[in-house]
């Protein structure tokens, strides 16, 4: 319905269709609430500490961690290059234009999750610097341009040995990393700051993570033996 309405509105804009003929004029699309999967801090730490020998799988894990620590969408994280990072006295700053919103976004990586995303990027720059600045193929992607499908398939396999909830093992994907960031940060910073970090245009989108964080705390309290 969302896609169809876009084309109908375009047809109206170009005078192919009269406004009065818009089939959505008296029809409201019912939305169905979806379950947002996320890792709690303990589950995220387990993934971080997991010893992975295979370089490809380690990069997939690190990509997921980086998105979990920064809140980046897959579409933005996969295209990051050396040029997106700037190092100064305050540490590493990440700057890019978000693909979805076409708006500039800036993050101080040393301020997030005790500087873990900064440390991760430093590791990759130190290890693959020659690859990133190859004169024949300049501006290569930090995470080698991993495909969404490949990451989603492999990350499910990576988390299987961990002591995480079954729903995480079954449904983990790239976007779960973004949900993880939003849910954890909702319990640590003010709502309007989280909105900016998540690049939400509407505050109600950000409120979803506040509710998820509250539910997570309630679930943990239910486990306490008083």
mmCIF file of N, CA and C in Angstrom, residues 22 59 83 125 138:
data_model
loop_
_atom_site.group_PDB
_atom_site.id
_atom_site.type_symbol
_atom_site.label_atom_id
_atom_site.label_comp_id
_atom_site.label_asym_id
_atom_site.label_seq_id
_atom_site.Cartn_x
_atom_site.Cartn_y
_atom_site.Cartn_z
ATOM 1 N N UNK A 22 -8.529 9.599 -6.396
ATOM 2 C CA UNK A 22 -7.564 8.879 -5.562
ATOM 3 C C UNK A 22 -8.276 7.787 -4.752
ATOM 4 N N UNK A 59 34.689 -10.417 10.494
ATOM 5 C CA UNK A 59 34.285 -9.139 9.920
ATOM 6 C C UNK A 59 32.773 -8.963 9.991
ATOM 7 N N UNK A 83 37.632 8.011 4.079
ATOM 8 C CA UNK A 83 37.307 9.433 3.998
ATOM 9 C C UNK A 83 36.197 9.839 4.965
ATOM 10 N N UNK A 125 41.669 -0.167 10.203
ATOM 11 C CA UNK A 125 42.555 0.726 9.461
ATOM 12 C C UNK A 125 43.998 0.239 9.563
ATOM 13 N N UNK A 138 40.890 3.203 -5.410
ATOM 14 C CA UNK A 138 40.800 4.030 -4.195
ATOM 15 C C UNK A 138 39.414 3.973 -3.559
#
